[in-house]
Short mmCIF file of C-alpha atoms in Angstrom, two decimals:
data_model
loop_
_atom_site.label_atom_id
_atom_site.label_comp_id
_atom_site.label_asym_id
_atom_site.label_seq_id
_atom_site.Cartn_x
_atom_site.Cartn_y
_atom_site.Cartn_z
CA UNK A 1 -8.28 40.38 43.20
CA UNK A 2 -4.75 40.00 44.52
CA UNK A 3 -5.46 42.54 47.26
CA UNK A 4 -8.55 40.63 48.35
CA UNK A 5 -6.52 37.40 48.48
CA UNK A 6 -3.87 39.07 50.65
CA UNK A 7 -6.55 40.34 53.06
CA UNK A 8 -8.07 36.85 53.28
CA UNK A 9 -4.63 35.36 54.09
CA UNK A 10 -4.10 37.88 56.89
CA UNK A 11 -7.53 37.15 58.35
CA UNK A 12 -6.94 33.38 58.23
CA UNK A 13 -3.54 33.76 59.91
CA UNK A 14 -5.03 35.96 62.61
CA UNK A 15 -7.82 33.45 63.21
CA UNK A 16 -5.36 30.55 63.48
CA UNK A 17 -3.26 32.55 65.93
CA UNK A 18 -6.30 33.32 68.04
CA UNK A 19 -7.36 29.68 68.09
CA UNK A 20 -3.84 28.59 69.11
CA UNK A 21 -3.71 31.05 71.99
CA UNK A 22 -7.25 30.12 73.05
CA UNK A 23 -6.53 26.41 73.32
CA UNK A 24 -3.10 26.91 74.86
CA UNK A 25 -4.82 28.63 77.78
CA UNK A 26 -6.41 25.30 78.76
CA UNK A 27 -4.68 22.56 80.80
CA UNK A 28 -4.51 19.70 78.32
CA UNK A 29 -3.17 17.20 80.85
CA UNK A 30 -5.34 14.27 81.89
CA UNK A 31 -7.82 14.48 84.73
CA UNK A 32 -5.69 12.13 86.82
CA UNK A 33 -2.62 14.33 86.35
CA UNK A 34 -4.55 17.42 87.41
CA UNK A 35 -5.89 15.55 90.44
CA UNK A 36 -2.37 14.55 91.45
CA UNK A 37 -1.30 18.20 91.39
CA UNK A 38 -4.33 19.43 93.29
CA UNK A 39 -4.31 19.64 97.05
CA UNK A 40 -6.54 16.87 98.36
CA UNK A 41 -9.29 18.21 100.60
CA UNK A 42 -9.51 16.54 103.99
CA UNK A 43 -12.51 17.17 106.25
CA UNK A 44 -12.15 18.20 109.87
CA UNK A 45 -12.58 15.10 112.03
CA UNK A 46 -11.99 16.64 115.50
CA UNK A 47 -13.16 20.05 116.62
CA UNK A 48 -13.03 21.46 120.14
CA UNK A 49 -14.88 24.75 120.62
CA UNK A 50 -14.29 26.79 123.79
CA UNK A 51 -13.72 23.61 125.79
CA UNK A 52 -13.03 23.96 129.51
CA UNK A 53 -12.70 21.21 132.10
CA UNK A 54 -12.95 21.87 135.82
CA UNK A 55 -12.31 19.33 138.55
CA UNK A 56 -13.27 19.68 142.20
CA UNK A 57 -15.44 22.32 143.85
CA UNK A 58 -15.22 25.22 146.26
CA UNK A 59 -11.64 26.07 147.17
CA UNK A 60 -10.28 22.93 145.52
CA UNK A 61 -11.24 23.83 141.96
CA UNK A 62 -8.68 22.87 139.32
CA UNK A 63 -9.15 24.20 135.79
CA UNK A 64 -7.49 21.49 133.72
CA UNK A 65 -8.55 23.03 130.39
CA UNK A 66 -9.32 26.68 129.79
CA UNK A 67 -11.30 27.67 126.70
CA UNK A 68 -9.49 25.35 124.29
CA UNK A 69 -10.17 25.70 120.56
CA UNK A 70 -8.63 23.05 118.35
CA UNK A 71 -9.31 21.21 115.11
CA UNK A 72 -7.68 18.25 113.37
CA UNK A 73 -8.25 17.04 109.84
CA UNK A 74 -8.79 13.49 108.73
CA UNK A 75 -5.47 11.72 108.19
CA UNK A 76 -3.40 14.03 110.39
CA UNK A 77 -0.66 12.65 112.62
CA UNK A 78 -0.37 14.91 115.65
CA UNK A 79 1.55 14.92 118.91
CA UNK A 80 0.20 16.66 122.00
CA UNK A 81 3.00 17.91 124.23
CA UNK A 82 3.50 20.02 127.32
CA UNK A 83 4.70 19.83 130.90
CA UNK A 84 2.99 17.71 133.55
CA UNK A 85 -0.31 19.31 134.48
CA UNK A 86 -0.52 21.27 131.23
CA UNK A 87 -3.84 19.67 130.25
CA UNK A 88 -2.67 17.32 127.52
CA UNK A 89 -4.02 14.14 129.15
CA UNK A 90 -7.34 15.83 129.94
CA UNK A 91 -7.63 16.90 126.31
CA UNK A 92 -6.87 13.34 125.20
CA UNK A 93 -9.58 11.96 127.51
CA UNK A 94 -12.15 14.34 126.03
CA UNK A 95 -11.08 13.58 122.45
CA UNK A 96 -11.37 9.87 123.25
CA UNK A 97 -14.89 10.28 124.71
CA UNK A 98 -13.59 9.08 128.08
CA UNK A 99 -14.60 12.36 129.71
CA UNK A 100 -16.86 15.32 128.97
CA UNK A 101 -16.02 19.02 128.96
CA UNK A 102 -17.44 21.15 131.76
CA UNK A 103 -18.30 23.74 129.14
CA UNK A 104 -17.88 24.08 125.40
CA UNK A 105 -18.45 21.51 122.68
CA UNK A 106 -16.53 18.61 121.17
CA UNK A 107 -17.41 17.53 117.63
CA UNK A 108 -16.31 14.18 116.26
CA UNK A 109 -17.07 13.91 112.54
CA UNK A 110 -19.39 16.93 112.94
CA UNK A 111 -21.39 15.19 115.68
CA UNK A 112 -21.49 17.04 119.02
CA UNK A 113 -20.60 14.22 121.41
CA UNK A 114 -20.29 16.51 124.45
CA UNK A 115 -23.75 15.74 125.76
CA UNK A 116 -24.31 12.19 124.54
CA UNK A 117 -25.32 9.57 127.12
CA UNK A 118 -22.77 7.06 128.39
CA UNK A 119 -24.12 4.23 126.25
CA UNK A 120 -23.70 6.22 123.04
CA UNK A 121 -20.18 7.25 124.03
CA UNK A 122 -19.28 3.61 124.69
CA UNK A 123 -20.44 2.68 121.18
CA UNK A 124 -18.41 5.50 119.66
CA UNK A 125 -15.31 4.39 121.55
CA UNK A 126 -15.76 0.80 120.41
CA UNK A 127 -16.51 1.54 116.76
CA UNK A 128 -14.66 4.73 115.91
CA UNK A 129 -11.70 5.12 118.31
CA UNK A 130 -8.73 2.90 119.05
CA UNK A 131 -6.64 3.35 122.21
CA UNK A 132 -2.98 2.57 122.90
CA UNK A 133 -1.51 3.26 126.35
CA UNK A 134 1.90 3.16 128.00
CA UNK A 135 0.89 0.00 129.85
CA UNK A 136 -0.23 -2.70 127.47
CA UNK A 137 -3.35 -3.85 129.37
CA UNK A 138 -3.27 -7.34 127.88
CA UNK A 139 -5.12 -10.13 129.68
CA UNK A 140 -2.35 -12.51 130.83
CA UNK A 141 -4.38 -15.71 130.46
CA UNK A 142 -5.23 -14.99 126.82
CA UNK A 143 -3.12 -15.38 123.69
CA UNK A 144 -2.22 -12.47 121.43
CA UNK A 145 -5.00 -13.53 119.06
CA UNK A 146 -7.59 -13.72 121.85
CA UNK A 147 -6.58 -10.33 123.24
CA UNK A 148 -7.02 -8.72 119.84
CA UNK A 149 -10.44 -10.33 119.38
CA UNK A 150 -11.83 -8.83 122.61
CA UNK A 151 -13.12 -5.49 121.23
CA UNK A 152 -15.04 -7.35 118.54
CA UNK A 153 -16.78 -9.54 121.11
CA UNK A 154 -18.19 -6.40 122.71
CA UNK A 155 -19.12 -5.16 119.25
CA UNK A 156 -21.09 -8.30 118.39
CA UNK A 157 -18.87 -9.42 115.50
CA UNK A 158 -19.42 -13.10 114.51
CA UNK A 159 -16.70 -15.54 115.74
CA UNK A 160 -15.17 -16.42 112.36
CA UNK A 161 -14.99 -12.79 111.31
CA UNK A 162 -13.42 -11.93 114.68
CA UNK A 163 -10.65 -14.43 114.09
CA UNK A 164 -9.99 -13.32 110.52
CA UNK A 165 -9.85 -9.64 111.42
CA UNK A 166 -7.63 -10.29 114.46
CA UNK A 167 -5.15 -12.27 112.34
CA UNK A 168 -5.14 -9.47 109.76
CA UNK A 169 -4.48 -6.86 112.47
CA UNK A 170 -1.64 -8.88 113.98
CA UNK A 171 -0.19 -9.34 110.51
CA UNK A 172 -0.19 -5.55 110.02
CA UNK A 173 2.00 -5.18 113.12
CA UNK A 174 4.23 -8.09 112.01
CA UNK A 175 3.13 -10.55 114.69
CA UNK A 176 1.42 -13.19 112.57
CA UNK A 177 4.03 -15.65 113.88
CA UNK A 178 3.04 -14.99 117.51
CA UNK A 179 -0.72 -15.53 117.33
CA UNK A 180 -0.91 -18.07 120.13
CA UNK A 181 1.73 -16.62 122.45
CA UNK A 182 0.58 -15.25 125.79
CA UNK A 183 1.83 -11.86 127.03
CA UNK A 184 4.52 -13.41 129.28
CA UNK A 185 5.98 -15.07 126.18
CA UNK A 186 6.36 -11.74 124.37
CA UNK A 187 8.84 -8.90 124.72
CA UNK A 188 7.68 -5.43 125.73
CA UNK A 189 7.75 -4.24 122.14
CA UNK A 190 5.78 -7.26 120.97
CA UNK A 191 3.17 -6.70 123.69
CA UNK A 192 2.77 -3.10 122.58
CA UNK A 193 2.31 -4.28 119.01
CA UNK A 194 -0.45 -6.62 120.20
CA UNK A 195 -2.04 -3.62 121.92
CA UNK A 196 -1.82 -1.65 118.65
CA UNK A 197 -3.41 -4.54 116.74
CA UNK A 198 -6.22 -4.60 119.30
CA UNK A 199 -6.68 -0.84 118.85
CA UNK A 200 -7.05 -1.06 115.06
CA UNK A 201 -9.02 -4.30 114.74
CA UNK A 202 -12.37 -2.48 114.65
CA UNK A 203 -11.05 -0.27 111.84
CA UNK A 204 -11.31 3.01 113.78
CA UNK A 205 -11.27 6.45 112.19
CA UNK A 206 -9.13 7.74 115.06
CA UNK A 207 -6.20 6.21 116.95
CA UNK A 208 -5.25 7.74 120.31
CA UNK A 209 -1.90 6.86 121.86
CA UNK A 210 -1.02 8.01 125.39
CA UNK A 211 2.75 7.76 125.97
CA UNK A 212 2.86 4.56 123.87
CA UNK A 213 6.65 4.25 124.03
CA UNK A 214 7.13 5.19 127.69
CA UNK A 215 7.92 1.61 128.72
CA UNK A 216 10.11 0.76 125.72
CA UNK A 217 13.82 1.02 124.97
CA UNK A 218 15.04 3.26 122.15
CA UNK A 219 15.35 0.52 119.52
CA UNK A 220 11.88 -0.85 120.22
CA UNK A 221 10.51 2.69 120.27
CA UNK A 222 11.70 3.21 116.70
CA UNK A 223 10.06 -0.05 115.62
CA UNK A 224 6.74 0.91 117.21
CA UNK A 225 6.87 4.42 115.74
CA UNK A 226 7.44 2.91 112.29
CA UNK A 227 4.19 0.97 112.73
CA UNK A 228 2.33 4.16 113.69
CA UNK A 229 3.69 5.85 110.56
CA UNK A 230 2.51 2.95 108.38
CA UNK A 231 -0.95 3.13 109.95
CA UNK A 232 -1.13 6.87 109.34
CA UNK A 233 -0.05 6.36 105.73
CA UNK A 234 -3.04 4.03 105.34
CA UNK A 235 -5.36 6.91 106.30
CA UNK A 236 -5.86 6.55 110.06
CA UNK A 237 -5.88 9.81 112.01
CA UNK A 238 -3.45 9.56 114.95
CA UNK A 239 -3.21 11.74 118.05
CA UNK A 240 -0.36 10.93 120.42
CA UNK A 241 0.46 12.31 123.86
CA UNK A 242 4.18 12.23 124.53
CA UNK A 243 6.85 14.09 126.47
CA UNK A 244 9.64 12.73 124.25
CA UNK A 245 10.81 15.04 121.49
CA UNK A 246 12.35 12.14 119.54
CA UNK A 247 8.94 10.45 119.45
CA UNK A 248 7.05 13.63 118.53
CA UNK A 249 9.37 14.22 115.57
CA UNK A 250 7.74 11.27 113.83
CA UNK A 251 4.48 13.26 113.73
CA UNK A 252 3.50 15.89 111.18
CA UNK A 253 2.16 18.44 113.65
CA UNK A 254 2.79 19.22 117.31
CA UNK A 255 0.20 20.85 119.58
CA UNK A 256 1.73 22.41 122.70
CA UNK A 257 -0.27 22.81 125.91
CA UNK A 258 0.58 25.04 128.86
CA UNK A 259 -1.55 25.72 131.95
CA UNK A 260 -4.65 24.22 130.37
CA UNK A 261 -4.40 26.20 127.15
CA UNK A 262 -3.13 25.57 123.63
CA UNK A 263 -0.22 27.97 123.29
CA UNK A 264 1.18 26.58 120.03
CA UNK A 265 -1.47 24.81 117.91
CA UNK A 266 0.64 24.08 114.85
CA UNK A 267 4.31 23.49 115.59
CA UNK A 268 6.51 21.74 113.05
CA UNK A 269 8.77 18.88 114.21
CA UNK A 270 11.78 21.11 113.52
CA UNK A 271 10.54 23.53 116.20
CA UNK A 272 10.91 20.95 118.95
CA UNK A 273 14.54 21.59 119.97
CA UNK A 274 13.53 25.16 120.86
CA UNK A 275 10.35 24.10 122.64
CA UNK A 276 12.05 21.31 124.56
CA UNK A 277 14.86 23.50 125.81
#
């Protein structure tokens, strides 16, 4: 009887040990904790496949882009860099649906926009893409608020909603105290912030900036770049063309063009001193 009791004790202990090991193999943390540790999947928002762009004809052919393959994920903050004539501006024009590739395909949110008619491309630009340029392109006779409302007029947004969204966009760039100022009453940095507000007022999925700090001093450049970082932190995908290493270092990824090709698709900001030398 005693022997049988001893055997039963051993079996119970073994079973308890097995159960302990079994449950210890599971992650007992909460679902939210596991989600925080997991890498968040981000879909590809931009994809260029074998994209080439040729200008001219006959003996005056210029191959601005040569078989470019490139992809960007939603929420990325990228700088496109390279020497003059490297193809970076041509790539930006194609990404912004301002131009079409001569060959190859460009997918925006998995839609091949390479062959869409002009009217469809105009709608995509108005609804999905915001543009910021080196020159501010503000209408001088209009106030900051009126300039920001312009894209929504073309988009058919009702007047009251236009005003509310424009005020919200100007507030995001810290210009809610300059709503009724005209461009000549604003500094260069303030005008660029109005241009940024205009670019984001339609809540685009993609913000394209072509040398956005080229006309600004160093202090104002830092202020504008801080706004871009805040916008990216809110989830907007940003692609910026710049020749300034100090500006590109604000980005997460640098894409380097040379002679119409992507030679470095995934540079880190710390690589820039070498590349800029």
